[in-house]
XYZ file of C-alpha atoms in Angstrom:
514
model
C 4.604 4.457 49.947
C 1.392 2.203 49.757
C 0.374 -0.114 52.673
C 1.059 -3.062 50.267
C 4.319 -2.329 49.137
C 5.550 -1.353 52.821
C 4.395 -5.258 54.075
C 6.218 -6.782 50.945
C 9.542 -4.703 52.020
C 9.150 -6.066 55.348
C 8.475 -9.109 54.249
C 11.749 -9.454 52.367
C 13.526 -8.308 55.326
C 12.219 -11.321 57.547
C 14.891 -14.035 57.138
C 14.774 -16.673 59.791
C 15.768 -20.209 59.882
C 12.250 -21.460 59.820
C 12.531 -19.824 56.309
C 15.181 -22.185 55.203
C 13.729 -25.474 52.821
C 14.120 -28.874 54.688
C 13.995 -31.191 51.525
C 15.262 -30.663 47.379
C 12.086 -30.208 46.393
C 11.398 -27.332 48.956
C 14.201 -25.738 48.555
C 13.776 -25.640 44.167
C 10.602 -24.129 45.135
C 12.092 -21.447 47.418
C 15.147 -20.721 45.116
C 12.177 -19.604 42.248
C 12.357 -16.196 41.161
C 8.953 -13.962 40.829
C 11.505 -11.787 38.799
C 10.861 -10.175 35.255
C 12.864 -8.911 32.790
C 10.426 -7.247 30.240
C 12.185 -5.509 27.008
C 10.837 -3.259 24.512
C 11.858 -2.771 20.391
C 9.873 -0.547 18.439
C 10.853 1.606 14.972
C 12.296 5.033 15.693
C 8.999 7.346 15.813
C 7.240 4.985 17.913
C 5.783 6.074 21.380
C 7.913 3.404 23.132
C 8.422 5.630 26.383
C 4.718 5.489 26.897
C 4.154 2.309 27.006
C 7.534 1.777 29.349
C 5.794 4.126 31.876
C 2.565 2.346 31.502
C 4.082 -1.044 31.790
C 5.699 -0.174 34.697
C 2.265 1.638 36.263
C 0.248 -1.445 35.971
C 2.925 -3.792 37.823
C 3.240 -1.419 40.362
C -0.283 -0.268 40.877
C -1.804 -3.788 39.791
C 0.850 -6.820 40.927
C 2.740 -4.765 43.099
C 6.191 -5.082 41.644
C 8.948 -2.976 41.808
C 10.099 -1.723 38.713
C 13.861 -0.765 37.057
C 14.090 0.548 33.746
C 17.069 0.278 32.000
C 17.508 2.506 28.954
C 20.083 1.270 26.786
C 20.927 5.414 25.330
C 21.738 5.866 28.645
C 24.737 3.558 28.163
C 25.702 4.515 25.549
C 25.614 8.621 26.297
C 27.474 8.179 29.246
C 30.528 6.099 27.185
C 30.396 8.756 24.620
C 30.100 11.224 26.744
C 26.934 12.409 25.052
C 25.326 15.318 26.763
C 22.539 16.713 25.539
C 19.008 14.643 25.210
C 17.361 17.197 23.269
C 15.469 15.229 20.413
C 16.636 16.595 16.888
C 17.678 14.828 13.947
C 21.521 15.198 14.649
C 21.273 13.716 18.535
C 19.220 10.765 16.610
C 21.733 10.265 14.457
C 24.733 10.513 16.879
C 23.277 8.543 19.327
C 22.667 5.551 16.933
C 26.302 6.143 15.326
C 27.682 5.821 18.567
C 25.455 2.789 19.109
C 26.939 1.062 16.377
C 30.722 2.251 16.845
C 30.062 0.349 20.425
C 29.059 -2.809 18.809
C 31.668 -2.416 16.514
C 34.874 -1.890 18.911
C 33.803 -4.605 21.387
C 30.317 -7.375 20.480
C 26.996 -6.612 18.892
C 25.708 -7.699 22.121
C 27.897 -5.693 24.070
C 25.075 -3.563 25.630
C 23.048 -6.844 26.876
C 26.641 -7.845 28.765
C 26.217 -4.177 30.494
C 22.488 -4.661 31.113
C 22.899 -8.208 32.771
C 25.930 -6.851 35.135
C 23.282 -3.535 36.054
C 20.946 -5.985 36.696
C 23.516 -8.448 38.838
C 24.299 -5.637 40.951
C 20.814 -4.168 41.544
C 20.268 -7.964 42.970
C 23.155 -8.011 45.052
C 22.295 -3.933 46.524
C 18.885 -5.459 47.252
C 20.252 -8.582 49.433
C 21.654 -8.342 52.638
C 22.545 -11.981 53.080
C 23.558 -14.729 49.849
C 20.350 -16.318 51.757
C 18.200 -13.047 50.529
C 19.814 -13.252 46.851
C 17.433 -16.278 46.005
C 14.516 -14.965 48.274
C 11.155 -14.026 45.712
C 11.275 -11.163 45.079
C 8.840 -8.845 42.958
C 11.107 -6.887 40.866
C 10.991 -6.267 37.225
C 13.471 -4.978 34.954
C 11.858 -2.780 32.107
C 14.840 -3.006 29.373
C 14.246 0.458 26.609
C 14.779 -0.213 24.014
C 16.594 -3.461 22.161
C 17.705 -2.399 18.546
C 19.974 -5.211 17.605
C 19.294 -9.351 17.297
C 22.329 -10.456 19.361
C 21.351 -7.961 22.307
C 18.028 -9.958 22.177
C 19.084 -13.121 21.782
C 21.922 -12.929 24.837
C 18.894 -11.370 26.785
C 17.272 -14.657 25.957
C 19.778 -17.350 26.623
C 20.664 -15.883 30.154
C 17.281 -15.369 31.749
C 14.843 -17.912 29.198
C 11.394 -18.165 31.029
C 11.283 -15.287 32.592
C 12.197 -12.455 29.821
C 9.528 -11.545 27.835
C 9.913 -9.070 24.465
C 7.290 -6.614 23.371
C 7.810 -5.156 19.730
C 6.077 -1.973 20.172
C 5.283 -0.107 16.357
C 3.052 2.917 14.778
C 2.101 2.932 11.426
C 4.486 4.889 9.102
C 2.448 8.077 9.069
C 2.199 8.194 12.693
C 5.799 8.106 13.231
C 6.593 10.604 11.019
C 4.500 12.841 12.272
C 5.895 11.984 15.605
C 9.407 13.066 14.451
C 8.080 16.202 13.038
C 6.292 17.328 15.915
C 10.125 17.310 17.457
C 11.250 19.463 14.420
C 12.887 17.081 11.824
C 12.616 17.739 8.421
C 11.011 15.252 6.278
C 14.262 14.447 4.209
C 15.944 13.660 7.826
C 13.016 11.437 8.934
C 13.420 9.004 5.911
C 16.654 8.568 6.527
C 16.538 8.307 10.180
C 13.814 5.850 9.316
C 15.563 4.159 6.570
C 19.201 3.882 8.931
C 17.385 2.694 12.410
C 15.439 -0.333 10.035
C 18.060 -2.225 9.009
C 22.086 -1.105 8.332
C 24.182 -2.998 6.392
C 26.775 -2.997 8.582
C 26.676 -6.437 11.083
C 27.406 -3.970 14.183
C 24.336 -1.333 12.377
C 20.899 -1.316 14.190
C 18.617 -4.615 12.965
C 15.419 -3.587 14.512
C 13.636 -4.970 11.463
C 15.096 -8.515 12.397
C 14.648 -7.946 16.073
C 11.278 -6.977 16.203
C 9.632 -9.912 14.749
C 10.707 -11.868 17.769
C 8.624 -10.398 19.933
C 5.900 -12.451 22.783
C 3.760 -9.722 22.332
C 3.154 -7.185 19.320
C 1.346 -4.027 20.412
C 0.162 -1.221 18.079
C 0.156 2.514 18.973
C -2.332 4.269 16.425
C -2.696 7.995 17.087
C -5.300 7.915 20.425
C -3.552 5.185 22.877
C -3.978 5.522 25.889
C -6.990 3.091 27.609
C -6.033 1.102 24.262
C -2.482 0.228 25.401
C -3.354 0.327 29.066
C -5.659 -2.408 28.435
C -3.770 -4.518 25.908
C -0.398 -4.263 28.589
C -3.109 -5.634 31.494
C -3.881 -8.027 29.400
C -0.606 -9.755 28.497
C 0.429 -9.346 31.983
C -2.649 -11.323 33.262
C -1.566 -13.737 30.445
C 1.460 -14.312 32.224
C 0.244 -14.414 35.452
C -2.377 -16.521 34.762
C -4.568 -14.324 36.563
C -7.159 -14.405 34.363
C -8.571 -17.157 31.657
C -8.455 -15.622 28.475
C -8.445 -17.153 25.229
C -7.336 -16.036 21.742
C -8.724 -13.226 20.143
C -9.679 -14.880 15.718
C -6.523 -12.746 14.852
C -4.315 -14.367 17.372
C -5.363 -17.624 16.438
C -5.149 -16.988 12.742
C -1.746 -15.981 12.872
C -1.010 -19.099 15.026
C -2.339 -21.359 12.245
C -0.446 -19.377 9.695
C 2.598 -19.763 11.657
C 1.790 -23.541 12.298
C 1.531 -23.806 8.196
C 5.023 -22.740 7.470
C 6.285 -25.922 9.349
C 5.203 -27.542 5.920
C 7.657 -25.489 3.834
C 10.636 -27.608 2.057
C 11.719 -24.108 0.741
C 15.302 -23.392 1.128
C 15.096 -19.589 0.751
C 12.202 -19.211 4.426
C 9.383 -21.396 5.170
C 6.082 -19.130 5.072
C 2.150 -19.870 6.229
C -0.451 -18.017 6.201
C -4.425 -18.645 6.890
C -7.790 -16.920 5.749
C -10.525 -15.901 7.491
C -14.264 -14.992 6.226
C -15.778 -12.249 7.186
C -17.095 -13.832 10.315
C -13.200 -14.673 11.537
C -13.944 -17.651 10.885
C -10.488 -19.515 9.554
C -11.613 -21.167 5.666
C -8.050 -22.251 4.517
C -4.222 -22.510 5.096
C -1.356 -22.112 3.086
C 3.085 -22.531 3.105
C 5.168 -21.845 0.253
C 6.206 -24.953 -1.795
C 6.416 -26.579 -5.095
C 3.147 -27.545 -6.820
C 2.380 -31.520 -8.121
C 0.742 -32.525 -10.885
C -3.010 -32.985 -9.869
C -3.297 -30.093 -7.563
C -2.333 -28.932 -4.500
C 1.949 -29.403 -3.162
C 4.158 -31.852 -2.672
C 4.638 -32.587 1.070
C 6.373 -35.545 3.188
C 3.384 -37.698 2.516
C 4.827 -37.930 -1.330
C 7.940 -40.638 -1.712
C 10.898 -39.508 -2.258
C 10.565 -41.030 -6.027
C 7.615 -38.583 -6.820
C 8.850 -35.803 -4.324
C 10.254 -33.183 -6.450
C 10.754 -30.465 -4.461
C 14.233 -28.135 -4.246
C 15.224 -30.543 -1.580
C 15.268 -33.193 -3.602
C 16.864 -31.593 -7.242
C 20.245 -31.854 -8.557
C 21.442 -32.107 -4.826
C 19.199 -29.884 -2.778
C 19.516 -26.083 -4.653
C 17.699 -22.923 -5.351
C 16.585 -22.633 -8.357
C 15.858 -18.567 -8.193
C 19.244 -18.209 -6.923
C 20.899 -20.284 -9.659
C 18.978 -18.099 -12.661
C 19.840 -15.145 -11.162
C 23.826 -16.229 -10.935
C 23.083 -17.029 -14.239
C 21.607 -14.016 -15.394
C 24.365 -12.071 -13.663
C 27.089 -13.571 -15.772
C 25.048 -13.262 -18.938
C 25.408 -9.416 -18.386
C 28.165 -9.504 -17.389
C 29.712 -11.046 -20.764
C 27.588 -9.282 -22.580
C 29.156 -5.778 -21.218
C 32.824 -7.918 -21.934
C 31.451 -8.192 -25.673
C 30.532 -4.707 -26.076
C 33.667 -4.079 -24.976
C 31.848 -1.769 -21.954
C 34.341 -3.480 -19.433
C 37.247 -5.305 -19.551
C 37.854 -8.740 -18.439
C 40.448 -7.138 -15.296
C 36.730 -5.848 -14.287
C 34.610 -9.143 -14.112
C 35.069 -9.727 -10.144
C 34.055 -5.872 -9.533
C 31.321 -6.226 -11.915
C 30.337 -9.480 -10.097
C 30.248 -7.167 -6.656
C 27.975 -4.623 -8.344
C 25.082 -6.539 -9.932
C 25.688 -8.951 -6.563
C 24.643 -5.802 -4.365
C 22.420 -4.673 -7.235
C 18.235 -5.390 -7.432
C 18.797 -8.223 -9.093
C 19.242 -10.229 -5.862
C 15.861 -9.531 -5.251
C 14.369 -10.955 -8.004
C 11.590 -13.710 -6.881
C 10.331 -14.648 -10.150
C 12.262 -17.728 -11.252
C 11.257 -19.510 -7.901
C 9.483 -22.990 -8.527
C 7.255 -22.606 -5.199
C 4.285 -21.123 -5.100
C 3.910 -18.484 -2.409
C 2.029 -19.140 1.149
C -0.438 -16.608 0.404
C -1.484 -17.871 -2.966
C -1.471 -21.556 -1.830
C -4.455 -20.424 0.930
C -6.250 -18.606 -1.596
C -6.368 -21.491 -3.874
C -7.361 -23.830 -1.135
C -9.904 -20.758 -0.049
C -11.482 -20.593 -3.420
C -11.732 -24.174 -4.119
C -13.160 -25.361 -0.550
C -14.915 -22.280 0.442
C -15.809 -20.197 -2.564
C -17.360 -16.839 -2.155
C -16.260 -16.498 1.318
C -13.185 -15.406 0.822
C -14.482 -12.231 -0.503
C -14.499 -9.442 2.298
C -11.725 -11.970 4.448
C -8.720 -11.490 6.315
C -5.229 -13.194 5.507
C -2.554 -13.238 8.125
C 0.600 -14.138 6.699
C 4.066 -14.962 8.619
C 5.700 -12.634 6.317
C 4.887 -9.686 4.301
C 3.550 -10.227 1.111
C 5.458 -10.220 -2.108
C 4.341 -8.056 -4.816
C 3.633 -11.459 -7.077
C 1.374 -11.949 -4.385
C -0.373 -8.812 -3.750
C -2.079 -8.838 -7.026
C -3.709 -12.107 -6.202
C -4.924 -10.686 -2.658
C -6.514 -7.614 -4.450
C -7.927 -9.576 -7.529
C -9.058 -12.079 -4.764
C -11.843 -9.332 -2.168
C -9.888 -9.847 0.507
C -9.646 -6.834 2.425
C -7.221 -7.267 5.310
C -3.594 -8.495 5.443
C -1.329 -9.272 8.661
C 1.910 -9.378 9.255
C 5.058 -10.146 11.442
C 7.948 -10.780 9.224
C 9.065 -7.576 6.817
C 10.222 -8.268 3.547
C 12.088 -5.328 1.789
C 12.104 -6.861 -1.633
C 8.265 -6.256 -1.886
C 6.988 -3.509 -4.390
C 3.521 -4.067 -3.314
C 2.879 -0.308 -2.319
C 4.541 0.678 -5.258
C 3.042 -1.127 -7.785
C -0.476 -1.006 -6.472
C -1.050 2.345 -4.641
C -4.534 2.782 -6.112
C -5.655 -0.760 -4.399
C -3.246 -1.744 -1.347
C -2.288 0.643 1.496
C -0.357 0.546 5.097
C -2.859 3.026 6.754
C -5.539 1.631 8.926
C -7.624 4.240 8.472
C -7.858 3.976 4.952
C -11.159 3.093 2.983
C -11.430 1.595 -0.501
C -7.652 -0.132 0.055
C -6.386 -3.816 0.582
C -4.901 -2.971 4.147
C -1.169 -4.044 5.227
C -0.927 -3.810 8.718
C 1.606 -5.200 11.195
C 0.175 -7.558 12.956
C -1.457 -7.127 16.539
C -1.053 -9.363 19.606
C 0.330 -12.397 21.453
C 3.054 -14.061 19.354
C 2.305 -17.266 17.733
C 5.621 -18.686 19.055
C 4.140 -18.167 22.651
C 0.077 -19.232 21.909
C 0.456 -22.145 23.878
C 2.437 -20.984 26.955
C 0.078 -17.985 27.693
C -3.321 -19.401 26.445
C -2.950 -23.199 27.509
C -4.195 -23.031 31.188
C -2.414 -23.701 34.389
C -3.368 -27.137 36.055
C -6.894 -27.987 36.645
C -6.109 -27.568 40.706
C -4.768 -24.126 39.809
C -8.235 -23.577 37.918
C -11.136 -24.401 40.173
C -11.424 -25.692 43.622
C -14.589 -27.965 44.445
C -15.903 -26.845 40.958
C -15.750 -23.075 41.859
C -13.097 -21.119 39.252
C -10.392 -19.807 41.607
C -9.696 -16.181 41.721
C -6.040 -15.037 41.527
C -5.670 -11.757 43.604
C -3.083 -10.027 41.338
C -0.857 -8.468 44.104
C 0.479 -11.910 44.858
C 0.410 -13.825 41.888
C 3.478 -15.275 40.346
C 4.862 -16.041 37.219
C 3.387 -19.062 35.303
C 6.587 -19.150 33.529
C 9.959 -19.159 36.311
C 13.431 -20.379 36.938
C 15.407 -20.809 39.782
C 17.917 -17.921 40.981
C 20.461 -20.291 41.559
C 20.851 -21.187 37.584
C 21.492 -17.751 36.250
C 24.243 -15.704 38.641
C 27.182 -17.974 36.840
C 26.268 -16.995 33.724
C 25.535 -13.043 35.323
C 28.893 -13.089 36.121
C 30.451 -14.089 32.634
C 28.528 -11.647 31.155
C 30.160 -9.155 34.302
C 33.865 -10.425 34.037
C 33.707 -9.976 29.987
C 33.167 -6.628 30.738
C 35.244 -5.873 33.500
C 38.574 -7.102 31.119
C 38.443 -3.460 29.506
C 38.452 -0.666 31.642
C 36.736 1.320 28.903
C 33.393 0.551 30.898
C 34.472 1.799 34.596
C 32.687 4.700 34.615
C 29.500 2.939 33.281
C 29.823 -0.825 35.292
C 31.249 0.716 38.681
């Protein structure tokens, strides 16, 4: 045990009643927490065990922290019964079966309840005193690996501030090969691929709408290891405030992208996106919208009168969802004509071509897509500088769009949000790929870095006291830095033990919860 970590132990031993606050406003200040709850979501393939360890490396070598990891399979081997943790494509596939039976029988977020009372009771095996329970103390709680929305989103609610979501991905390639090397066949890896993305089923694994909620997006290409070591330190100094760092041109395109989408009327998502020369420079936004007469969208700044967008038609609709109804029952009558069905068959025939591709049809939309929007305003503000550019867009891009980003010399797209109904790759193999190391391609690649939901909380800087003293930049030392974001311990244990008395009505989780 290091020198450091054997003072903080004592440290947290000391409790005297000097230590106790005398006024409110010491004692808010001595109930905050200098805890972390940290939790990972990645695609199945994807390293995320090596960047737990590493995570939990730097806060112990760097900000000396104590670290927990809680691995969610472990929960849910030990209700199934689930012995072996030898990696094949049937122990993948059980294990995220049983997941989903477990969401099924009891909450989607079922496994967050169990997480929240593990981490309850670590606090209270800690404490020797309720005096000790709201004590600082440098613990952080490495949660591997989140593969469902509501586990997230419970995760969020109960401990806010001071939980913090990486989405950790490879590109495609890289996780198969990953797979392989554990001796899955390549028919078994698209479909454990295909089933840990996004299930049907409400209980199935979401991953593909968990992961874009992320504070942090980190790719893992094949050679990671100073990469992610330096990209963790990073975002922990970020949250720390230990260091001043400011955006990186990709960080702070994505941010304007995301800032664009605000504008969006559209009733399907609102999307942004933003373009960047060659230099990183940003030369134009975009958000998906209907066009006006005379160039450009219609926006807020247009009366209602002249504002003709969804919103504001025949009651606020959709007009690609009304063609396609429409469409739908055109078929549908004509296969009644034909006499291919009868009419004891038009609500099963309404199920099919419901769950059919025809939902995915994007083309009778009267909005022009985020992407094109910037490369209009691109081309007509900035010209030839779009060529050789970068466009990071909230969402990926459509295949209506993808054309225009080839036709247009832009080189580079970003992305957070997936969007399965795109053919891009299909349609345009011989100019668009998803591998980064790729040449003669329009590259789509997830995007890399600080979330644009959290750009101001980790890149606006602390206080100006906090920043300099007598003109002179102050130096965090990172072994006793705190949080810059924190709550009190006395505002979460209530809802801790909600989450703990849900679970203790069905004895089904003794022999995990006791």
């Amino acid at each position: 045990m290091s020198e450091a970590k054997q003072l903080r132990i004592e440290k947290q031993n000391e409790i005297s009643e000097s230590d106790e606050p005398n006024s409110l406003k010491e004692y808010l200040e001595y109930t905050i927490t200098d805890e972390l709850m940290i939790g990972l979501c990645g695609p199945i393939g994807t390293d995320i065990n090596f960047v737990s360890k590493t995570l939990q490396q730097i806060l112990e070598d760097t900000f000396d922290y104590k670290c927990i990891e809680i691995k969610l399979s472990d929960f849910i081997r030990k209700h199934y019964d689930i012995q072996s943790k030898v990696k094949s494509y049937n122990s993948y596939k059980k294990l995220i079966d049983s997941g989903n039976k477990l969401r099924n029988d009891f909450e989607n977020d079922i496994l967050s309840k169990i997480i929240i009372h593990e981490i309850t009771k670590d606090r209270q095996a800690e404490s020797k005193s309720d005096k000790e329970l709201v004590k600082k103390k440098r613990v952080c709680y490495v949660i591997n690996s989140i593969k469902h929305i509501d586990e997230y989103r419970l995760l969020k609610k109960v401990y806010q501030n001071i939980f913090y979501f990486i989405g950790v991905f490879s590109p495609l390639e890289v996780r198969k090969e990953n797979l392989k090397l554990k001796g899955i066949e390549n028919s078994d890896i698209e479909n454990l691929i295909k089933i840990d993305s996004d299930q049907v089923e409400e209980h199935g694994q979401k991953v593909s709408k968990t992961f874009p909620n992320a504070d942090y997006f980190l790719r893992i290409e094949d050679s990671h290891d100073k990469i992610v070591t330096d990209k963790l330190q990073r975002f922990l100094d970020l949250i720390f405030g230990t260091k001043i760092i400011t955006p990186t041109y990709q960080e702070n395109a994505m941010y304007m992208a995301t800032s664009a989408s605000a504008n969006s009327a559209c009733l399907s998502r609102q999307v942004g996106a933003s373009i960047t020369n060659i230099n990183g420079d940003i030369i134009s936004v975009g958000w998906n919208d209907v066009p006006k007469y005379g160039g450009n969208l219609y926006t807020e700044n247009d009366v209602d009168s002249s504002d003709h967008r969804c919103i504001n038609k025949s009651g606020g609709k959709c007009f690609n969802d009304e063609e396609k109804n429409e469409l739908t029952q055109l078929i549908i009558n004509q296969l009644i004509d034909k006499k291919i069905i009868d009419k004891g068959k038009i609500d099963e025939a309404n199920k099919v071509l419901g769950d059919s591709r025809i939902r995915d049809l994007i083309e009778f939309s009267r909005a022009v897509h985020a992407e094109m929007h910037a490369i209009i305003n691109a081309t007509q503000k900035s010209g030839s500088e779009i060529i050789g550019g970068k466009l990071f867009c909230t969402t990926y891009p459509c295949h209506n769009c993808a054309r225009h980003i080839v036709a247009s010399g832009i080189k580079e797209v970003y992305f957070i949000e997936p969007y399965k109904k795109s053919l891009a790759l299909k349609l345009h193999s011989d100019s668009i790929t998803e591998r980064f190391n790729t040449e003669n391609r329009v590259k789509l690649l997830m995007y890399d870095g600080v979330s644009p939901k959290r750009y101001i909380d980790l890149f606006k800087t602390q206080d100006e006291e906090k920043r300099k003293n007598k003109g002179v930049k102050i130096n965090l030392k990172r072994k006793n830095a705190s949080p810059r974001k924190s709550i009190s311990l006395e505002a979460i244990p209530y809802l801790e033990k909600k989450a703990t008395e849900e679970l203790n009505k069905n004895n089904t989780f003794d022999k995990i919860i006791n």
